Coordinates of C-alpha atoms and ligand atoms in Angstrom, one line a residue:
M1 CA 163.2 116.2 97.1
I2 CA 162.3 113.7 94.0
I3 CA 160.7 115.9 92.2
D4 CA 163.9 118.1 91.9
S5 CA 166.3 115.4 90.9
L6 CA 163.9 114.2 88.4
L7 CA 163.5 117.6 86.8
Q8 CA 167.2 117.8 86.7
T9 CA 167.4 114.4 84.9
L10 CA 164.7 115.7 82.4
G11 CA 166.2 119.3 81.9
D12 CA 169.6 117.2 81.1
L13 CA 167.7 114.7 78.8
L14 CA 165.5 117.6 76.8
G15 CA 167.8 120.2 76.1
P16 CA 167.5 123.9 75.8
G17 CA 163.9 124.8 75.2
G18 CA 162.9 121.0 76.0
L19 CA 161.8 121.7 79.9
L20 CA 159.5 124.4 81.1
T21 CA 159.4 125.3 84.4
D22 CA 158.6 129.4 85.0
P23 CA 155.0 129.6 86.0
A24 CA 154.5 132.0 83.1
D25 CA 155.4 129.8 80.7
T26 CA 153.7 127.0 82.2
A27 CA 150.6 128.7 82.6
P28 CA 149.0 128.3 79.4
Y29 CA 149.0 124.7 79.3
C30 CA 147.2 124.8 82.9
T31 CA 143.6 125.8 81.9
D32 CA 141.6 124.2 79.4
W33 CA 139.7 125.6 76.2
R34 CA 136.7 125.9 78.2
G35 CA 138.3 127.4 81.1
L36 CA 136.6 125.0 83.4
Y37 CA 140.0 123.6 85.0
H38 CA 142.6 125.6 86.4
G39 CA 145.8 123.6 87.5
R40 CA 149.3 124.2 88.4
T41 CA 152.5 122.1 87.3
P42 CA 155.9 121.7 88.3
A43 CA 157.0 121.5 84.5
V44 CA 156.2 121.2 80.9
L45 CA 158.2 118.7 79.2
R46 CA 158.6 119.1 75.3
P47 CA 160.6 116.0 73.7
N48 CA 161.1 116.7 70.4
S49 CA 161.2 112.4 69.4
T50 CA 159.3 109.5 70.0
G51 CA 162.8 108.6 72.3
A52 CA 162.8 111.4 74.3
V53 CA 159.2 110.8 75.2
A54 CA 160.1 107.1 76.0
A55 CA 162.9 108.4 78.3
C56 CA 160.7 110.9 79.8
V57 CA 157.9 108.3 80.6
A58 CA 160.6 106.3 82.0
A59 CA 162.0 108.4 84.7
C60 CA 158.9 109.8 85.7
A61 CA 157.7 106.0 85.9
E62 CA 161.0 105.1 87.6
A63 CA 159.9 108.4 90.1
G64 CA 156.6 107.4 90.6
V65 CA 155.5 110.9 89.5
R66 CA 152.4 111.1 87.0
L67 CA 152.1 112.6 83.7
V68 CA 149.2 114.6 81.6
P69 CA 149.9 114.0 78.1
M70 CA 148.7 117.1 76.0
G71 CA 148.5 118.0 72.4
G72 CA 146.6 121.0 71.3
N73 CA 144.8 121.3 74.6
T74 CA 141.1 121.7 72.8
S75 CA 139.3 118.9 74.9
M76 CA 135.7 119.7 75.7
V77 CA 136.0 117.3 78.6
G78 CA 139.1 118.5 80.4
G79 CA 140.9 115.1 78.8
A80 CA 144.1 117.1 79.4
A81 CA 143.2 118.8 82.6
V82 CA 146.2 119.5 84.8
P83 CA 145.5 118.8 88.7
E84 CA 145.1 121.7 90.9
D85 CA 147.6 120.3 93.5
G86 CA 150.8 120.6 91.2
S87 CA 151.7 117.2 91.5
E88 CA 151.8 115.9 87.9
L89 CA 154.1 116.8 85.0
V90 CA 152.5 118.0 81.8
L91 CA 154.0 116.1 78.4
S92 CA 153.5 118.2 75.6
L93 CA 153.7 116.4 72.2
S94 CA 154.0 119.7 70.3
R95 CA 157.5 119.0 68.8
L96 CA 156.3 116.0 67.3
A97 CA 155.2 117.6 64.4
R98 CA 157.0 115.9 61.4
I99 CA 154.8 114.2 58.6
R100 CA 157.0 110.9 58.3
A101 CA 155.6 110.2 54.5
I102 CA 152.8 110.1 52.2
D103 CA 152.2 107.5 50.0
A104 CA 149.9 108.5 47.1
I105 CA 149.5 104.7 45.9
D106 CA 149.0 103.5 49.0
M107 CA 146.8 106.3 50.0
T108 CA 148.6 106.5 53.6
M109 CA 150.1 109.2 55.5
T110 CA 152.7 108.6 58.5
I111 CA 152.3 111.2 60.7
E112 CA 153.6 112.6 64.4
A113 CA 151.2 113.2 67.3
G114 CA 152.2 117.0 67.3
V115 CA 150.9 117.7 63.8
T116 CA 147.7 119.5 64.0
L117 CA 144.9 117.9 62.1
K118 CA 144.5 121.3 59.6
A119 CA 148.2 120.8 58.8
A120 CA 147.5 117.3 58.1
Q121 CA 144.4 117.6 56.0
D122 CA 146.5 120.3 53.9
A123 CA 149.7 117.8 53.4
A124 CA 147.5 115.1 52.3
R125 CA 145.3 117.5 49.8
A126 CA 149.0 118.4 48.4
A127 CA 149.7 115.1 47.7
G128 CA 146.6 114.7 45.7
C129 CA 144.8 113.0 48.6
L130 CA 142.4 113.4 51.2
L131 CA 142.2 113.0 54.8
P132 CA 138.7 112.5 55.5
L133 CA 138.6 113.9 59.3
S134 CA 137.2 117.5 60.2
I135 CA 136.5 118.9 63.5
S136 CA 135.9 122.5 64.4
S137 CA 139.1 122.7 66.3
E138 CA 141.0 121.2 63.5
G139 CA 143.6 124.4 63.4
S140 CA 144.8 123.6 66.9
A141 CA 143.8 119.9 67.7
Q142 CA 146.8 117.6 67.1
I143 CA 146.5 114.3 65.7
G144 CA 147.7 112.5 69.2
G145 CA 144.9 113.9 70.8
V146 CA 142.6 113.4 67.9
L147 CA 143.3 109.6 68.3
A148 CA 143.2 109.4 71.8
T149 CA 139.9 110.8 71.9
N150 CA 138.6 108.6 68.5
A151 CA 137.2 111.9 67.4
G152 CA 134.6 112.0 65.0
G153 CA 133.6 115.3 63.5
N154 CA 132.0 116.1 60.5
N155 CA 132.9 113.4 58.1
T156 CA 132.0 110.5 60.2
V157 CA 128.5 110.0 58.4
R158 CA 130.7 109.1 55.5
Y159 CA 134.1 107.9 56.7
G160 CA 133.5 106.9 60.3
N161 CA 135.5 108.1 63.5
A162 CA 139.4 108.7 63.8
R163 CA 139.9 105.0 64.9
E164 CA 138.5 103.9 61.4
L165 CA 141.3 105.5 59.5
V166 CA 144.2 104.2 61.9
L167 CA 146.2 101.4 60.2
G168 CA 149.1 101.6 62.6
L169 CA 150.2 103.1 65.7
E170 CA 153.5 104.2 67.6
A171 CA 152.9 104.6 71.0
V172 CA 155.4 105.0 74.4
M173 CA 153.8 102.9 76.9
A174 CA 153.6 103.5 80.5
D175 CA 156.8 101.9 81.7
G176 CA 158.7 104.0 78.9
T177 CA 158.8 101.1 76.2
V178 CA 158.0 101.8 72.7
F179 CA 155.2 100.0 71.0
E180 CA 156.4 99.7 67.4
G181 CA 152.9 99.3 65.4
L182 CA 153.6 101.8 62.3
R183 CA 152.2 99.3 59.6
R184 CA 150.4 100.3 56.8
L185 CA 148.0 96.9 56.1
R186 CA 144.4 96.8 55.3
K187 CA 144.9 93.4 56.3
D188 CA 146.8 92.9 59.6
N189 CA 145.2 90.1 61.7
T190 CA 147.7 89.3 64.3
G191 CA 146.0 89.2 67.7
Y192 CA 144.9 91.8 69.9
A193 CA 144.3 94.8 68.0
L194 CA 146.5 97.2 70.2
R195 CA 146.1 100.1 68.0
Q196 CA 142.3 100.3 68.3
L197 CA 143.0 100.0 72.4
L198 CA 145.1 102.9 72.3
V199 CA 142.9 104.8 69.8
G200 CA 140.2 106.4 72.3
S201 CA 141.8 105.7 75.3
E202 CA 142.5 109.3 76.3
G203 CA 145.7 109.0 77.2
T204 CA 145.5 106.6 79.8
L205 CA 147.3 103.8 78.4
G206 CA 150.0 104.7 76.2
I207 CA 151.0 108.1 74.7
I208 CA 150.5 108.0 70.8
T209 CA 153.7 109.4 69.1
A210 CA 152.7 108.5 65.6
A211 CA 150.5 106.7 63.5
V212 CA 149.6 105.6 59.9
L213 CA 146.3 107.2 58.6
Q214 CA 144.4 106.0 55.8
L215 CA 143.9 108.8 53.2
S216 CA 141.1 108.9 50.6
P217 CA 140.6 110.1 47.0
L218 CA 140.1 113.8 47.1
P219 CA 136.5 114.9 45.6
R220 CA 136.3 116.1 42.3
Q221 CA 132.8 117.9 42.9
V222 CA 131.5 119.3 46.4
E223 CA 128.4 121.0 46.7
V224 CA 127.6 122.7 50.0
A225 CA 123.9 124.1 51.1
L226 CA 122.3 125.9 53.8
C227 CA 118.7 125.2 54.8
G228 CA 116.2 126.5 57.0
V229 CA 114.0 123.9 58.3
A230 CA 110.4 124.1 60.7
S231 CA 111.9 121.1 62.7
P232 CA 113.9 118.4 63.7
E233 CA 111.8 115.9 62.0
A234 CA 112.1 117.9 58.9
A235 CA 115.8 117.9 59.1
L236 CA 115.5 114.1 59.4
A237 CA 113.3 113.9 56.2
L238 CA 115.8 115.8 54.5
F239 CA 118.7 113.5 55.5
M240 CA 116.3 110.4 54.5
A241 CA 115.6 112.2 51.3
F242 CA 119.5 112.5 50.2
R243 CA 120.1 109.1 51.4
A244 CA 117.3 107.9 49.1
A245 CA 118.7 109.8 45.9
D246 CA 122.7 108.7 46.6
P247 CA 123.6 107.3 49.9
S248 CA 127.4 107.8 48.5
A249 CA 127.3 111.5 48.0
I250 CA 126.3 112.4 51.7
Q251 CA 129.8 114.0 53.0
A252 CA 128.6 116.0 56.0
F253 CA 124.8 116.5 57.2
E254 CA 124.6 118.7 60.3
Y255 CA 121.9 120.3 62.5
M256 CA 121.8 123.5 64.0
S257 CA 119.0 125.1 66.0
G258 CA 117.7 128.6 65.8
T259 CA 118.9 129.6 69.1
G260 CA 122.4 128.5 68.0
M261 CA 122.5 130.3 65.0
A262 CA 121.3 133.5 66.4
L263 CA 124.3 133.3 68.7
V264 CA 126.8 132.8 65.9
N265 CA 124.9 135.8 63.7
T266 CA 125.2 138.0 66.7
L267 CA 128.6 137.2 68.5
I268 CA 130.8 136.2 65.6
P269 CA 132.5 139.0 63.0
D270 CA 131.3 138.5 59.4
A271 CA 129.1 135.3 60.2
G272 CA 125.7 136.8 58.9
L273 CA 122.7 134.5 57.8
P274 CA 122.6 134.3 53.9
L275 CA 118.9 133.8 54.0
S276 CA 116.0 135.9 53.7
E277 CA 115.0 135.4 57.3
P278 CA 115.7 133.4 60.2
A279 CA 114.3 130.0 60.5
P280 CA 113.4 127.7 63.8
H281 CA 116.2 125.2 62.7
Y282 CA 118.9 124.7 60.4
V283 CA 120.6 121.9 58.3
L284 CA 124.2 122.3 56.5
V285 CA 124.4 119.4 54.0
E286 CA 127.8 118.9 51.9
L287 CA 127.8 116.6 49.0
A288 CA 130.8 115.3 47.3
T289 CA 132.2 112.7 45.0
A290 CA 135.3 111.4 43.0
R291 CA 133.1 111.5 39.7
D292 CA 133.6 114.2 37.4
D293 CA 130.4 114.1 35.5
G294 CA 129.0 117.4 36.7
T295 CA 126.0 116.2 38.2
L296 CA 126.4 116.4 41.7
R297 CA 124.6 119.9 41.7
D298 CA 121.7 118.4 39.7
L299 CA 121.6 116.0 42.8
L300 CA 121.5 118.6 45.2
E301 CA 119.0 121.0 43.3
G302 CA 116.8 117.9 43.0
V303 CA 116.2 117.0 46.5
L304 CA 115.9 121.0 47.7
A305 CA 113.4 121.5 44.7
E306 CA 111.3 118.4 46.4
A307 CA 111.6 119.5 49.7
L308 CA 111.0 123.1 49.2
E309 CA 107.7 122.3 47.2
T310 CA 106.5 119.8 50.0
G311 CA 107.2 122.6 52.8
G312 CA 110.2 120.4 54.8
V313 CA 112.6 123.0 53.7
L314 CA 111.6 126.8 54.0
D315 CA 114.7 128.4 52.1
A316 CA 117.9 127.2 51.0
V317 CA 120.8 128.5 49.6
V318 CA 123.8 126.9 47.6
A319 CA 127.2 128.0 47.8
E320 CA 128.6 129.0 44.4
S321 CA 132.4 129.3 45.1
G322 CA 134.8 127.9 47.7
T323 CA 134.4 131.5 49.5
Q324 CA 130.7 130.9 49.7
R325 CA 131.1 127.2 50.9
L326 CA 133.6 128.4 53.5
A327 CA 131.1 131.3 54.7
I328 CA 128.5 128.4 55.6
W329 CA 130.8 126.3 57.0
K330 CA 132.2 129.1 59.2
L331 CA 128.4 129.4 60.3
R332 CA 128.6 125.7 61.9
E333 CA 131.9 125.7 62.8
E334 CA 131.7 128.9 65.1
H335 CA 129.0 127.7 67.3
S336 CA 131.1 126.4 70.2
E337 CA 132.9 129.8 70.1
A338 CA 129.8 131.7 70.1
Q339 CA 128.2 129.8 73.0
K340 CA 131.3 130.6 75.0
R341 CA 131.3 134.1 74.5
A342 CA 127.2 134.1 75.4
G343 CA 128.5 133.3 78.8
G344 CA 128.2 129.8 80.8
S345 CA 127.4 126.7 78.9
V346 CA 126.9 123.4 80.0
K347 CA 127.6 120.9 77.0
N348 CA 125.9 117.6 76.2
D349 CA 128.1 115.5 73.7
V350 CA 125.3 112.9 73.2
S351 CA 124.4 110.0 70.6
V352 CA 121.3 108.4 69.6
P353 CA 120.2 106.3 66.8
V354 CA 119.6 108.7 63.9
S355 CA 116.0 107.9 63.9
R356 CA 115.7 109.5 67.2
V357 CA 117.4 112.7 67.0
P358 CA 113.9 114.7 66.7
E359 CA 112.8 113.3 69.8
L360 CA 115.8 113.8 71.7
I361 CA 115.7 117.7 70.7
A362 CA 112.3 117.8 71.7
R363 CA 112.1 116.2 75.4
A364 CA 115.5 117.4 76.1
T365 CA 114.5 121.0 75.3
S366 CA 111.5 120.7 77.4
A367 CA 113.1 119.2 80.2
C368 CA 116.3 121.6 80.4
E369 CA 113.4 124.7 80.1
A370 CA 111.4 122.9 82.8
L371 CA 114.7 122.9 85.1
I372 CA 115.9 126.2 84.7
P373 CA 113.5 129.1 83.1
G374 CA 115.4 131.2 80.6
I375 CA 117.8 128.6 79.7
R376 CA 119.1 128.8 76.1
V377 CA 118.8 125.4 74.7
A378 CA 121.2 125.3 71.7
P379 CA 121.5 122.0 70.3
F380 CA 123.8 121.6 67.0
G381 CA 125.9 118.9 65.4
H382 CA 126.2 116.0 63.5
L383 CA 122.7 114.7 62.6
G384 CA 123.8 112.1 59.8
D385 CA 125.5 110.1 62.7
G386 CA 123.1 110.7 65.6
N387 CA 125.9 112.9 67.6
I388 CA 124.1 116.0 69.0
H389 CA 125.8 118.6 71.1
F390 CA 123.0 119.4 73.3
N391 CA 124.3 122.5 74.6
L392 CA 122.9 125.0 77.0
V393 CA 123.5 128.4 77.5
Q394 CA 123.0 130.0 80.7
P395 CA 119.8 132.7 80.7
E396 CA 120.5 136.2 79.7
G397 CA 122.2 138.0 82.4
A398 CA 121.8 135.1 84.8
D399 CA 125.2 134.6 87.2
T400 CA 127.3 132.5 85.5
A401 CA 129.0 130.7 88.4
G402 CA 125.6 129.7 89.5
F403 CA 124.8 128.1 86.5
L404 CA 127.5 126.4 85.8
A405 CA 127.5 125.0 89.5
R406 CA 124.3 123.0 88.2
D407 CA 126.4 121.4 85.1
H408 CA 125.5 117.8 87.1
E409 CA 121.8 118.6 87.4
I410 CA 121.6 119.6 83.6
M411 CA 123.8 116.7 82.1
D412 CA 122.1 114.1 83.8
T413 CA 118.4 115.5 82.9
V414 CA 119.4 115.5 79.5
C415 CA 121.6 112.1 79.7
A416 CA 118.2 110.5 81.7
I417 CA 116.6 110.7 77.9
V418 CA 119.4 109.8 76.2
R419 CA 119.4 106.6 77.9
E420 CA 115.8 106.0 77.2
L421 CA 116.4 106.9 73.7
E422 CA 119.1 104.1 73.6
G423 CA 122.0 106.3 73.0
S424 CA 125.4 107.3 74.9
F425 CA 126.1 109.8 77.0
S426 CA 129.6 110.6 75.5
A427 CA 129.6 110.3 71.7
E428 CA 133.0 112.0 70.3
H429 CA 134.4 113.9 72.9
G430 CA 135.4 111.6 75.3
V431 CA 134.9 111.1 79.1
G432 CA 137.9 113.1 80.2
R433 CA 137.8 114.6 83.8
L434 CA 134.2 116.0 83.5
K435 CA 132.4 112.7 83.0
P436 CA 133.8 109.8 84.8
Y437 CA 131.2 109.7 87.6
M438 CA 128.8 108.9 84.6
M439 CA 130.7 105.6 84.0
P440 CA 129.4 103.4 86.9
D441 CA 126.0 104.4 85.9
W442 CA 126.7 103.5 82.3
R443 CA 129.4 101.2 81.9
G444 CA 129.5 99.5 85.3
G445 CA 129.6 96.1 86.2
A446 CA 131.6 94.0 83.9
E447 CA 132.3 96.5 81.4
L448 CA 134.0 98.9 83.8
A449 CA 135.7 96.0 85.3
A450 CA 137.3 95.3 82.5
M451 CA 138.6 98.1 81.5
R452 CA 140.0 98.5 85.3
R453 CA 142.0 95.5 84.5
I454 CA 143.5 96.6 81.0
K455 CA 144.6 99.8 83.1
Q456 CA 146.0 98.0 85.9
A457 CA 147.9 95.7 83.6
L458 CA 149.2 98.3 81.2
D459 CA 149.8 101.1 83.8
P460 CA 150.1 99.7 87.0
K461 CA 151.5 102.3 88.7
G462 CA 149.0 104.7 87.5
I463 CA 151.2 107.4 85.9
L464 CA 149.4 108.3 82.7
N465 CA 146.6 110.7 82.8
H466 CA 145.2 110.0 86.1
G467 CA 141.5 110.8 86.9
K468 CA 140.4 110.7 83.5
L469 CA 137.9 108.6 81.8
L470 CA 138.1 105.6 84.8
P471 CA 136.1 107.0 87.8
D472 CA 138.0 106.6 91.3
A473 CA 138.5 103.2 92.5
S474 CA 135.9 103.0 94.8
A475 CA 133.1 103.8 92.2
G476 CA 131.0 101.2 90.3
Ligands
MLT1 C1 131.7 120.7 67.1 O1 130.9 119.8 66.7 O2 131.6 121.8 66.6 C2 132.3 120.3 68.3 O3 132.5 118.9 68.6 C3 131.4 120.8 69.5 C4 131.0 121.1 71.0 O4 131.3 122.7 71.4 O5 130.2 120.7 71.9
ZN2 ZN1 131.3 117.8 66.9

């Protein structure tokens, strides 16, 4: 059988520990973080160098066997979901885990795909620099996957999405050749920006093995506050007040609903609310500056005092220590975990122009409540860049499978409103396996046709991450 001889070749190539075939070993790779997909695979390949990745891809291309590239397996959209028919191999990047270089003068980091985002942040900090990319799953998410999905996260409002940080890239293409683009230049106009094509391509055009990331100066002052606010309009007004006071100081501006916060307070240990009473909505604001003049606290308190006086902010707490800052951030970061613990949840990772976030929240809330009475509407996310996770949790006591079976109905209800508000159905999590069905409607015509031609040109055998991002050839 073709697969047996391929596995023999791959086993020889990868050496001890490089090839997992025992179902007990491969099982953790076959289910996604959300538990939406449960697949099977004959083997997980664990190469430990770019050359070994290239050799694996070349052997699979030769045999016509498909690969699912996988990093930390934290995708929210089944971006690394393994198909149920057991026909595809998993290629894990976890053993490419070296930080190759950090240059504090150029402020660059050359890093392999399997390093977790958290480890990368820590290494940058140890070198006196900031890697300004932060997402809730950073403890497990790996650089390769973070770039392949063009992750956004909490600091997009200030530093942009992952792609804005990518100066250079190394990737294995679908035929096993290596794209050696690890340049670390701010200016490099030499034709098509292939690195940017690969960033955000969700592993469908090539497998990212390493990257050069742009670092920033470490902030010398950081301030974090949690505010209770009366409405999403008040949250937006607070954002504008901070922007008017000093736009360069805003490092994160996060919105949370009262429903989402209550789930965190109830279901996550040591995540109590540090305000005197619950509010209908919340904002987490983080300010930071590289200046060392002690004025950041004044800026924060000045804007908050005015907002408290006018009633825009109902209550606020300012972190007095690093521990308190982490405690406030925990309330935000644990939203996904709390919603997972609350039962079935349907996620809508959507974006709209910042000015339209309040309208999105109001209209999508009414529409979902009308669709499924008792549904728990728990939106949260990155208000500062217009990306809201319009997440819905099953009604209390409802049948989880029955609720999840209505996921397209719920997603389509929210997305119809997003469309009217000139937004996107896929903001920062990617399209993955969850949303290709939306592509013809949202990106059909010339755009989808061009994407298909690019896929055909770079991966003519359809080896890489089949069934993700692009819908079946028959659609759109
Ligand atoms: C987050 O910002 O915490 C994740 O992107 C969100 C999610 O669970 O939808
Ligand atoms: Zn997010």
